[in-house]
Amino acid sequence: MTFNGKALAMVCAQFWAAAPAFAFSVGDSWDWQLTEPVDLDRNVRVLDLHPDLVTPDDLAALRQKGVRTICYVSIGTLENTSEDFNAFPDDVLGKTYEDWPDERFLDIRRLDVLLPIMKSRFEACRNEGFDAIEPDNMDVHDNDSGFPITADDVVAYVARLATIAHSLDLGIGQKNVPDLTADLIGHMDFLIAESCFQDKWCDDVNAYVRAGKPIFDAEYTDRPIDFQEACEVAAQQNIAMILKDRDLTSPVQTCP
């Protein structure tokens, strides 16, 4: 097959839009902080942070040290404190998330409404200096959201979000939803797991490691855990595992 200059340029543009300019690696160390005060003095390769807790200067300093950063964005719920709260029409807001009373589920089938808003959020992350997106609350289909949302709806929504993130030169990861791994792994650059050891589903997402994409897992201190055993499992499966409190404040325990 031959290409003229215009066709080759189009192919190159499509290639570069399909993935970020960097890649996380299997085995990269990480920390996850979503509640203040943050502690950015971490000897890790990757930091997952709430964008409200850091400045562009903070992120630039981390990048200078070789630390890549992930930006927390809720894609499946709306928090009452969100700056863009008024951008969401009432008919896309569902039931209150029982574990988080300040959040309501979103009707993720409404791509016409949500995709432009999420693109703006992703752009804000990029402009602040983040490298990738943590799309939280992806599991709308597993919750009493107030909408008849299916797993196929989640896959359709997340796939479109991945395209948006990659067009902005941002990485994006699968968040939990081990049942959707086969459908999402082709769109995602990494996976963030909560309690995959405690809930016994690390095996269900290990296709990421086999595909050369890292798994970042957090286990929680408010549940019984033999962290030494957890770390042994993590080492066997090449999972980057940490132990955190439920609010994801700065204290962290890492595997040896």
Short mmCIF file of N, CA, C and O in Angstrom, two decimals, residues 59-190:
data_model
loop_
_atom_site.label_atom_id
_atom_site.label_comp_id
_atom_site.label_asym_id
_atom_site.label_seq_id
_atom_site.Cartn_x
_atom_site.Cartn_y
_atom_site.Cartn_z
N LEU A 59 2.70 20.56 39.95
CA LEU A 59 2.78 19.50 38.95
C LEU A 59 4.05 19.63 38.11
O LEU A 59 4.66 18.62 37.74
N ALA A 60 4.44 20.87 37.82
CA ALA A 60 5.67 21.08 37.06
C ALA A 60 6.88 20.59 37.86
O ALA A 60 7.80 19.98 37.30
N ALA A 61 6.86 20.83 39.17
CA ALA A 61 7.97 20.38 40.01
C ALA A 61 8.02 18.86 40.06
O ALA A 61 9.11 18.26 40.03
N LEU A 62 6.86 18.22 40.13
CA LEU A 62 6.84 16.76 40.12
C LEU A 62 7.37 16.21 38.81
O LEU A 62 8.14 15.24 38.78
N ARG A 63 6.96 16.83 37.72
CA ARG A 63 7.44 16.36 36.41
C ARG A 63 8.95 16.50 36.31
O ARG A 63 9.62 15.62 35.75
N GLN A 64 9.49 17.58 36.87
CA GLN A 64 10.96 17.77 36.86
C GLN A 64 11.67 16.63 37.58
O GLN A 64 12.79 16.28 37.24
N LYS A 65 11.00 16.06 38.59
CA LYS A 65 11.58 14.96 39.35
C LYS A 65 11.29 13.61 38.70
O LYS A 65 11.66 12.58 39.25
N GLY A 66 10.58 13.62 37.58
CA GLY A 66 10.29 12.38 36.89
C GLY A 66 9.02 11.69 37.34
O GLY A 66 8.82 10.52 37.04
N VAL A 67 8.16 12.42 38.08
CA VAL A 67 6.91 11.86 38.56
C VAL A 67 5.79 12.22 37.59
O VAL A 67 5.59 13.40 37.26
N ARG A 68 5.06 11.21 37.14
CA ARG A 68 3.88 11.43 36.28
C ARG A 68 2.64 11.53 37.17
O ARG A 68 2.57 10.90 38.23
N THR A 69 1.66 12.31 36.73
CA THR A 69 0.51 12.57 37.59
C THR A 69 -0.81 12.23 36.90
O THR A 69 -0.98 12.42 35.70
N ILE A 70 -1.74 11.71 37.71
CA ILE A 70 -3.07 11.33 37.26
C ILE A 70 -4.08 12.24 37.93
O ILE A 70 -4.01 12.49 39.13
N CYS A 71 -5.04 12.73 37.16
CA CYS A 71 -6.03 13.70 37.62
C CYS A 71 -7.35 13.00 37.91
O CYS A 71 -7.94 12.36 37.03
N TYR A 72 -7.83 13.14 39.14
CA TYR A 72 -9.11 12.56 39.53
C TYR A 72 -10.26 13.33 38.90
O TYR A 72 -10.36 14.55 39.04
N VAL A 73 -11.15 12.61 38.20
CA VAL A 73 -12.36 13.19 37.63
C VAL A 73 -13.50 12.20 37.84
O VAL A 73 -13.40 11.05 37.42
N SER A 74 -14.58 12.63 38.47
CA SER A 74 -15.74 11.75 38.57
C SER A 74 -16.54 11.83 37.28
O SER A 74 -17.01 12.89 36.89
N ILE A 75 -16.69 10.68 36.63
CA ILE A 75 -17.43 10.65 35.36
C ILE A 75 -18.83 10.06 35.52
O ILE A 75 -19.64 10.13 34.60
N GLY A 76 -19.09 9.45 36.69
CA GLY A 76 -20.36 8.78 36.89
C GLY A 76 -21.25 9.40 37.93
O GLY A 76 -22.41 9.01 38.08
N THR A 77 -20.71 10.39 38.66
CA THR A 77 -21.50 11.11 39.66
C THR A 77 -21.18 12.59 39.57
O THR A 77 -20.17 13.00 39.00
N LEU A 78 -22.05 13.38 40.16
CA LEU A 78 -21.83 14.83 40.27
C LEU A 78 -21.78 15.19 41.74
O LEU A 78 -22.70 14.91 42.50
N GLU A 79 -20.67 15.83 42.13
CA GLU A 79 -20.51 16.28 43.51
C GLU A 79 -21.15 17.65 43.67
O GLU A 79 -21.06 18.51 42.79
N ASN A 80 -21.78 17.88 44.82
CA ASN A 80 -22.45 19.15 45.08
C ASN A 80 -21.51 20.34 45.02
O ASN A 80 -21.93 21.47 44.75
N THR A 81 -20.23 20.10 45.29
CA THR A 81 -19.25 21.18 45.34
C THR A 81 -18.57 21.43 44.00
O THR A 81 -17.69 22.30 43.92
N SER A 82 -18.95 20.71 42.96
CA SER A 82 -18.29 20.87 41.66
C SER A 82 -18.50 22.28 41.11
O SER A 82 -19.62 22.81 41.12
N GLU A 83 -17.43 22.88 40.60
CA GLU A 83 -17.52 24.23 40.04
C GLU A 83 -18.46 24.29 38.85
O GLU A 83 -19.09 25.32 38.59
N ASP A 84 -18.57 23.19 38.12
CA ASP A 84 -19.43 23.16 36.93
C ASP A 84 -20.80 22.55 37.23
O ASP A 84 -21.49 22.08 36.32
N PHE A 85 -21.23 22.56 38.48
CA PHE A 85 -22.49 21.94 38.88
C PHE A 85 -23.65 22.41 38.02
O PHE A 85 -24.51 21.61 37.61
N ASN A 86 -23.71 23.69 37.72
CA ASN A 86 -24.85 24.24 36.97
C ASN A 86 -24.86 23.85 35.50
O ASN A 86 -25.84 24.11 34.80
N ALA A 87 -23.78 23.22 35.03
CA ALA A 87 -23.74 22.78 33.64
C ALA A 87 -24.55 21.50 33.42
O ALA A 87 -24.83 21.13 32.29
N PHE A 88 -24.94 20.84 34.51
CA PHE A 88 -25.65 19.57 34.43
C PHE A 88 -27.15 19.81 34.56
O PHE A 88 -27.62 20.25 35.62
N PRO A 89 -27.94 19.54 33.52
CA PRO A 89 -29.39 19.69 33.64
C PRO A 89 -29.98 18.67 34.62
O PRO A 89 -29.42 17.59 34.83
N ASP A 90 -31.11 19.03 35.20
CA ASP A 90 -31.72 18.18 36.23
C ASP A 90 -32.02 16.77 35.73
O ASP A 90 -31.97 15.80 36.50
N ASP A 91 -32.36 16.64 34.43
CA ASP A 91 -32.79 15.33 33.96
C ASP A 91 -31.65 14.32 33.79
O ASP A 91 -31.91 13.15 33.47
N VAL A 92 -30.39 14.74 33.99
CA VAL A 92 -29.29 13.77 33.97
C VAL A 92 -28.85 13.39 35.38
O VAL A 92 -27.93 12.60 35.55
N LEU A 93 -29.50 13.97 36.41
CA LEU A 93 -29.12 13.70 37.79
C LEU A 93 -30.05 12.64 38.38
O LEU A 93 -31.27 12.76 38.34
N GLY A 94 -29.44 11.59 38.90
CA GLY A 94 -30.21 10.48 39.45
C GLY A 94 -30.20 10.48 40.97
O GLY A 94 -30.18 11.52 41.62
N LYS A 95 -30.18 9.29 41.52
CA LYS A 95 -30.26 9.12 42.97
C LYS A 95 -28.94 9.51 43.65
O LYS A 95 -27.88 9.53 43.02
N THR A 96 -29.04 9.79 44.94
CA THR A 96 -27.86 10.08 45.75
C THR A 96 -27.05 8.80 45.94
O THR A 96 -27.61 7.72 46.18
N TYR A 97 -25.74 8.92 45.83
CA TYR A 97 -24.83 7.80 46.04
C TYR A 97 -24.80 7.53 47.54
O TYR A 97 -24.33 8.34 48.32
N GLU A 98 -25.27 6.36 47.95
CA GLU A 98 -25.50 6.12 49.38
C GLU A 98 -24.23 6.23 50.22
O GLU A 98 -24.28 6.65 51.38
N ASP A 99 -23.08 5.87 49.65
CA ASP A 99 -21.83 5.97 50.40
C ASP A 99 -21.28 7.39 50.43
O ASP A 99 -20.41 7.71 51.25
N TRP A 100 -21.75 8.22 49.54
CA TRP A 100 -21.24 9.59 49.41
C TRP A 100 -22.44 10.51 49.24
O TRP A 100 -22.85 10.82 48.13
N PRO A 101 -23.04 10.98 50.34
CA PRO A 101 -24.31 11.71 50.27
C PRO A 101 -24.26 13.04 49.54
O PRO A 101 -25.31 13.61 49.23
N ASP A 102 -23.06 13.54 49.26
CA ASP A 102 -22.94 14.80 48.51
C ASP A 102 -22.83 14.57 47.02
O ASP A 102 -22.54 15.50 46.27
N GLU A 103 -23.05 13.33 46.57
CA GLU A 103 -22.94 13.01 45.14
C GLU A 103 -24.23 12.38 44.62
O GLU A 103 -24.88 11.61 45.33
N ARG A 104 -24.55 12.68 43.38
CA ARG A 104 -25.68 12.04 42.70
C ARG A 104 -25.20 11.38 41.43
O ARG A 104 -24.29 11.90 40.75
N PHE A 105 -25.80 10.25 41.11
CA PHE A 105 -25.42 9.53 39.90
C PHE A 105 -25.84 10.31 38.65
O PHE A 105 -26.80 11.07 38.67
N LEU A 106 -25.09 10.07 37.58
CA LEU A 106 -25.37 10.70 36.29
C LEU A 106 -25.96 9.68 35.32
O LEU A 106 -25.59 8.50 35.35
N ASP A 107 -26.83 10.16 34.45
CA ASP A 107 -27.35 9.32 33.38
C ASP A 107 -26.32 9.30 32.26
O ASP A 107 -26.33 10.14 31.35
N ILE A 108 -25.42 8.32 32.34
CA ILE A 108 -24.29 8.29 31.40
C ILE A 108 -24.71 7.95 29.98
O ILE A 108 -23.88 8.01 29.06
N ARG A 109 -25.97 7.64 29.78
CA ARG A 109 -26.46 7.42 28.41
C ARG A 109 -26.58 8.74 27.66
O ARG A 109 -26.63 8.74 26.42
N ARG A 110 -26.61 9.85 28.39
CA ARG A 110 -26.79 11.17 27.77
C ARG A 110 -25.44 11.71 27.30
O ARG A 110 -24.89 12.66 27.84
N LEU A 111 -24.93 11.09 26.26
CA LEU A 111 -23.63 11.49 25.73
C LEU A 111 -23.65 12.92 25.22
O LEU A 111 -22.64 13.63 25.29
N ASP A 112 -24.79 13.36 24.72
CA ASP A 112 -24.89 14.71 24.17
C ASP A 112 -24.63 15.77 25.23
O ASP A 112 -24.07 16.83 24.95
N VAL A 113 -25.00 15.46 26.47
CA VAL A 113 -24.80 16.39 27.57
C VAL A 113 -23.44 16.19 28.24
O VAL A 113 -22.70 17.14 28.49
N LEU A 114 -23.12 14.93 28.52
CA LEU A 114 -21.97 14.66 29.38
C LEU A 114 -20.62 14.73 28.67
O LEU A 114 -19.62 15.17 29.27
N LEU A 115 -20.54 14.33 27.42
CA LEU A 115 -19.23 14.33 26.76
C LEU A 115 -18.62 15.72 26.67
O LEU A 115 -17.42 15.88 26.96
N PRO A 116 -19.37 16.76 26.30
CA PRO A 116 -18.75 18.10 26.28
C PRO A 116 -18.29 18.56 27.66
O PRO A 116 -17.25 19.21 27.79
N ILE A 117 -19.08 18.22 28.69
CA ILE A 117 -18.69 18.63 30.05
C ILE A 117 -17.41 17.89 30.47
O ILE A 117 -16.49 18.50 31.03
N MET A 118 -17.36 16.59 30.21
CA MET A 118 -16.18 15.83 30.59
C MET A 118 -14.95 16.25 29.78
O MET A 118 -13.83 16.28 30.29
N LYS A 119 -15.17 16.62 28.53
CA LYS A 119 -14.04 17.12 27.75
C LYS A 119 -13.48 18.38 28.39
O LYS A 119 -12.25 18.55 28.50
N SER A 120 -14.34 19.26 28.86
CA SER A 120 -13.87 20.48 29.54
C SER A 120 -13.10 20.13 30.81
O SER A 120 -12.08 20.76 31.13
N ARG A 121 -13.58 19.14 31.54
CA ARG A 121 -12.87 18.72 32.74
C ARG A 121 -11.49 18.14 32.40
O ARG A 121 -10.50 18.43 33.08
N PHE A 122 -11.44 17.32 31.36
CA PHE A 122 -10.16 16.75 30.94
C PHE A 122 -9.21 17.85 30.48
O PHE A 122 -8.00 17.81 30.76
N GLU A 123 -9.73 18.82 29.75
CA GLU A 123 -8.89 19.94 29.30
C GLU A 123 -8.33 20.70 30.49
O GLU A 123 -7.16 21.13 30.47
N ALA A 124 -9.14 20.88 31.53
CA ALA A 124 -8.65 21.57 32.73
C ALA A 124 -7.51 20.79 33.37
O ALA A 124 -6.52 21.38 33.83
N CYS A 125 -7.63 19.47 33.41
CA CYS A 125 -6.55 18.64 33.94
C CYS A 125 -5.28 18.80 33.11
O CYS A 125 -4.18 18.99 33.66
N ARG A 126 -5.43 18.73 31.81
CA ARG A 126 -4.26 18.89 30.93
C ARG A 126 -3.62 20.26 31.12
O ARG A 126 -2.39 20.39 31.22
N ASN A 127 -4.45 21.31 31.18
CA ASN A 127 -3.91 22.66 31.29
C ASN A 127 -3.22 22.90 32.63
O ASN A 127 -2.33 23.73 32.74
N GLU A 128 -3.67 22.16 33.66
CA GLU A 128 -3.02 22.28 34.96
C GLU A 128 -1.67 21.58 34.97
O GLU A 128 -0.80 21.90 35.77
N GLY A 129 -1.50 20.61 34.06
CA GLY A 129 -0.22 19.92 33.95
C GLY A 129 -0.25 18.43 34.24
O GLY A 129 0.80 17.80 34.35
N PHE A 130 -1.45 17.86 34.34
CA PHE A 130 -1.56 16.42 34.56
C PHE A 130 -1.24 15.64 33.29
O PHE A 130 -1.35 16.16 32.18
N ASP A 131 -0.90 14.37 33.50
CA ASP A 131 -0.55 13.48 32.39
C ASP A 131 -1.66 12.51 32.02
O ASP A 131 -1.66 11.95 30.92
N ALA A 132 -2.60 12.26 32.94
CA ALA A 132 -3.59 11.21 32.71
C ALA A 132 -4.82 11.47 33.56
O ALA A 132 -4.82 12.33 34.44
N ILE A 133 -5.85 10.69 33.29
CA ILE A 133 -7.15 10.84 33.94
C ILE A 133 -7.50 9.56 34.71
O ILE A 133 -7.38 8.45 34.19
N GLU A 134 -7.98 9.75 35.97
CA GLU A 134 -8.64 8.68 36.72
C GLU A 134 -10.14 8.91 36.63
O GLU A 134 -10.68 9.79 37.31
N PRO A 135 -10.86 8.17 35.80
CA PRO A 135 -12.30 8.38 35.65
C PRO A 135 -13.08 7.61 36.71
O PRO A 135 -13.36 6.42 36.57
N ASP A 136 -13.44 8.29 37.78
CA ASP A 136 -14.03 7.62 38.93
C ASP A 136 -15.52 7.35 38.73
O ASP A 136 -16.18 7.97 37.90
N ASN A 137 -16.04 6.43 39.55
CA ASN A 137 -17.46 6.06 39.54
C ASN A 137 -17.91 5.55 38.17
O ASN A 137 -18.97 5.92 37.66
N MET A 138 -17.09 4.68 37.64
CA MET A 138 -17.38 4.05 36.36
C MET A 138 -18.45 2.97 36.48
O MET A 138 -19.04 2.55 35.49
N ASP A 139 -18.71 2.55 37.73
CA ASP A 139 -19.58 1.39 37.97
C ASP A 139 -21.04 1.78 38.17
O ASP A 139 -21.73 1.21 39.02
N VAL A 140 -21.54 2.71 37.37
CA VAL A 140 -22.93 3.16 37.51
C VAL A 140 -23.90 1.99 37.31
O VAL A 140 -24.95 1.92 37.97
N HIS A 141 -23.54 1.06 36.45
CA HIS A 141 -24.44 -0.08 36.16
C HIS A 141 -24.59 -1.02 37.35
O HIS A 141 -25.53 -1.82 37.38
N ASP A 142 -23.68 -0.93 38.32
CA ASP A 142 -23.73 -1.79 39.49
C ASP A 142 -24.37 -1.11 40.69
O ASP A 142 -24.36 -1.67 41.79
N ASN A 143 -24.92 0.08 40.50
CA ASN A 143 -25.49 0.85 41.60
C ASN A 143 -26.94 1.22 41.30
O ASN A 143 -27.37 1.23 40.15
N ASP A 144 -27.65 1.56 42.36
CA ASP A 144 -29.03 2.01 42.22
C ASP A 144 -29.01 3.49 41.86
O ASP A 144 -29.17 4.36 42.70
N SER A 145 -28.80 3.75 40.57
CA SER A 145 -28.57 5.12 40.11
C SER A 145 -29.85 5.90 39.85
O SER A 145 -29.82 7.13 39.73
N GLY A 146 -30.95 5.19 39.71
CA GLY A 146 -32.19 5.83 39.29
C GLY A 146 -32.42 5.75 37.80
O GLY A 146 -33.47 6.21 37.30
N PHE A 147 -31.46 5.17 37.09
CA PHE A 147 -31.56 5.02 35.64
C PHE A 147 -31.33 3.56 35.26
O PHE A 147 -30.55 2.87 35.92
N PRO A 148 -31.94 3.07 34.18
CA PRO A 148 -31.73 1.68 33.75
C PRO A 148 -30.45 1.53 32.93
O PRO A 148 -30.46 1.22 31.74
N ILE A 149 -29.32 1.76 33.60
CA ILE A 149 -28.03 1.77 32.91
C ILE A 149 -27.45 0.36 32.88
O ILE A 149 -27.44 -0.34 33.89
N THR A 150 -26.95 -0.02 31.72
CA THR A 150 -26.38 -1.36 31.53
C THR A 150 -24.87 -1.29 31.39
O THR A 150 -24.28 -0.22 31.21
N ALA A 151 -24.26 -2.47 31.44
CA ALA A 151 -22.82 -2.55 31.21
C ALA A 151 -22.46 -2.02 29.83
O ALA A 151 -21.42 -1.35 29.65
N ASP A 152 -23.29 -2.29 28.83
CA ASP A 152 -23.02 -1.79 27.48
C ASP A 152 -23.03 -0.26 27.45
O ASP A 152 -22.25 0.36 26.70
N ASP A 153 -23.90 0.35 28.25
CA ASP A 153 -23.93 1.82 28.33
C ASP A 153 -22.61 2.35 28.89
O ASP A 153 -22.08 3.36 28.41
N VAL A 154 -22.09 1.67 29.91
CA VAL A 154 -20.82 2.09 30.51
C VAL A 154 -19.70 1.98 29.49
O VAL A 154 -18.89 2.90 29.32
N VAL A 155 -19.64 0.87 28.78
CA VAL A 155 -18.58 0.67 27.80
C VAL A 155 -18.65 1.74 26.71
O VAL A 155 -17.62 2.32 26.32
N ALA A 156 -19.84 2.03 26.22
CA ALA A 156 -19.99 3.04 25.17
C ALA A 156 -19.52 4.41 25.65
O ALA A 156 -18.83 5.14 24.92
N TYR A 157 -19.89 4.76 26.87
CA TYR A 157 -19.52 6.06 27.46
C TYR A 157 -18.01 6.14 27.68
O TYR A 157 -17.34 7.11 27.26
N VAL A 158 -17.44 5.13 28.30
CA VAL A 158 -16.02 5.16 28.64
C VAL A 158 -15.16 5.12 27.38
O VAL A 158 -14.11 5.79 27.31
N ALA A 159 -15.57 4.39 26.38
CA ALA A 159 -14.81 4.36 25.13
C ALA A 159 -14.74 5.75 24.50
O ALA A 159 -13.70 6.16 23.98
N ARG A 160 -15.85 6.47 24.54
CA ARG A 160 -15.85 7.84 24.01
C ARG A 160 -14.97 8.75 24.85
O ARG A 160 -14.27 9.62 24.32
N LEU A 161 -14.98 8.56 26.16
CA LEU A 161 -14.12 9.36 27.03
C LEU A 161 -12.64 9.07 26.76
O LEU A 161 -11.81 9.98 26.80
N ALA A 162 -12.33 7.82 26.48
CA ALA A 162 -10.94 7.47 26.15
C ALA A 162 -10.49 8.18 24.88
O ALA A 162 -9.36 8.67 24.79
N THR A 163 -11.36 8.23 23.89
CA THR A 163 -11.03 8.94 22.65
C THR A 163 -10.76 10.41 22.93
O THR A 163 -9.81 11.00 22.39
N ILE A 164 -11.58 11.01 23.78
CA ILE A 164 -11.39 12.42 24.14
C ILE A 164 -10.06 12.61 24.86
O ILE A 164 -9.27 13.51 24.53
N ALA A 165 -9.79 11.76 25.85
CA ALA A 165 -8.54 11.89 26.60
C ALA A 165 -7.33 11.76 25.68
O ALA A 165 -6.40 12.58 25.73
N HIS A 166 -7.34 10.78 24.82
CA HIS A 166 -6.20 10.57 23.92
C HIS A 166 -6.05 11.72 22.93
O HIS A 166 -4.92 12.08 22.55
N SER A 167 -7.17 12.32 22.51
CA SER A 167 -7.07 13.47 21.61
C SER A 167 -6.42 14.66 22.29
O SER A 167 -5.90 15.56 21.61
N LEU A 168 -6.45 14.67 23.62
CA LEU A 168 -5.82 15.73 24.40
C LEU A 168 -4.42 15.33 24.88
O LEU A 168 -3.82 16.04 25.69
N ASP A 169 -3.93 14.20 24.38
CA ASP A 169 -2.61 13.68 24.76
C ASP A 169 -2.57 13.31 26.24
O ASP A 169 -1.54 13.46 26.91
N LEU A 170 -3.68 12.82 26.76
CA LEU A 170 -3.76 12.35 28.13
C LEU A 170 -3.96 10.84 28.15
O LEU A 170 -4.69 10.29 27.32
N GLY A 171 -3.35 10.18 29.11
CA GLY A 171 -3.66 8.79 29.36
C GLY A 171 -4.98 8.70 30.12
O GLY A 171 -5.46 9.67 30.69
N ILE A 172 -5.56 7.51 30.16
CA ILE A 172 -6.80 7.30 30.91
C ILE A 172 -6.84 5.84 31.34
O ILE A 172 -6.38 4.95 30.63
N GLY A 173 -7.39 5.61 32.55
CA GLY A 173 -7.39 4.26 33.09
C GLY A 173 -8.77 3.73 33.39
O GLY A 173 -9.71 4.49 33.63
N GLN A 174 -8.88 2.43 33.39
CA GLN A 174 -10.09 1.77 33.88
C GLN A 174 -10.10 1.88 35.40
O GLN A 174 -9.08 1.69 36.05
N LYS A 175 -11.26 2.19 35.98
CA LYS A 175 -11.39 2.28 37.44
C LYS A 175 -12.32 1.16 37.91
O LYS A 175 -13.53 1.19 37.66
N ASN A 176 -11.71 0.16 38.58
CA ASN A 176 -12.48 -0.98 39.07
C ASN A 176 -13.20 -1.71 37.92
O ASN A 176 -12.58 -2.06 36.95
N VAL A 177 -14.50 -1.95 38.03
CA VAL A 177 -15.35 -2.69 37.06
C VAL A 177 -14.62 -3.87 36.42
O VAL A 177 -14.48 -3.94 35.20
N PRO A 178 -14.15 -4.83 37.23
CA PRO A 178 -13.43 -5.97 36.64
C PRO A 178 -14.25 -6.72 35.61
O PRO A 178 -13.69 -7.32 34.68
N ASP A 179 -15.59 -6.67 35.74
CA ASP A 179 -16.45 -7.38 34.80
C ASP A 179 -16.39 -6.81 33.39
O ASP A 179 -16.78 -7.47 32.43
N LEU A 180 -15.88 -5.58 33.26
CA LEU A 180 -15.83 -4.94 31.95
C LEU A 180 -14.42 -4.92 31.35
O LEU A 180 -14.19 -4.28 30.32
N THR A 181 -13.50 -5.63 31.97
CA THR A 181 -12.10 -5.58 31.53
C THR A 181 -11.95 -5.95 30.06
O THR A 181 -11.24 -5.27 29.30
N ALA A 182 -12.56 -7.03 29.63
CA ALA A 182 -12.40 -7.47 28.24
C ALA A 182 -12.88 -6.42 27.25
O ALA A 182 -12.31 -6.27 26.15
N ASP A 183 -13.90 -5.64 27.64
CA ASP A 183 -14.45 -4.63 26.75
C ASP A 183 -13.67 -3.32 26.79
O ASP A 183 -13.72 -2.54 25.83
N LEU A 184 -12.97 -3.06 27.89
CA LEU A 184 -12.33 -1.74 28.07
C LEU A 184 -10.83 -1.74 27.87
O LEU A 184 -10.25 -0.70 27.57
N ILE A 185 -10.18 -2.88 28.00
CA ILE A 185 -8.73 -2.89 28.00
C ILE A 185 -8.13 -2.32 26.71
O ILE A 185 -7.07 -1.69 26.73
N GLY A 186 -8.83 -2.47 25.61
CA GLY A 186 -8.33 -1.93 24.35
C GLY A 186 -8.37 -0.42 24.28
O GLY A 186 -7.68 0.20 23.46
N HIS A 187 -9.17 0.20 25.15
CA HIS A 187 -9.30 1.66 25.17
C HIS A 187 -8.44 2.32 26.25
O HIS A 187 -8.14 3.51 26.14
N MET A 188 -8.09 1.56 27.28
CA MET A 188 -7.47 2.12 28.46
C MET A 188 -5.96 1.93 28.47
O MET A 188 -5.43 1.00 27.85
N ASP A 189 -5.26 2.79 29.24
CA ASP A 189 -3.81 2.75 29.31
C ASP A 189 -3.29 2.12 30.60
O ASP A 189 -2.11 1.77 30.68
N PHE A 190 -4.12 2.00 31.61
CA PHE A 190 -3.75 1.42 32.89
C PHE A 190 -5.05 1.10 33.63
O PHE A 190 -6.14 1.41 33.13
#
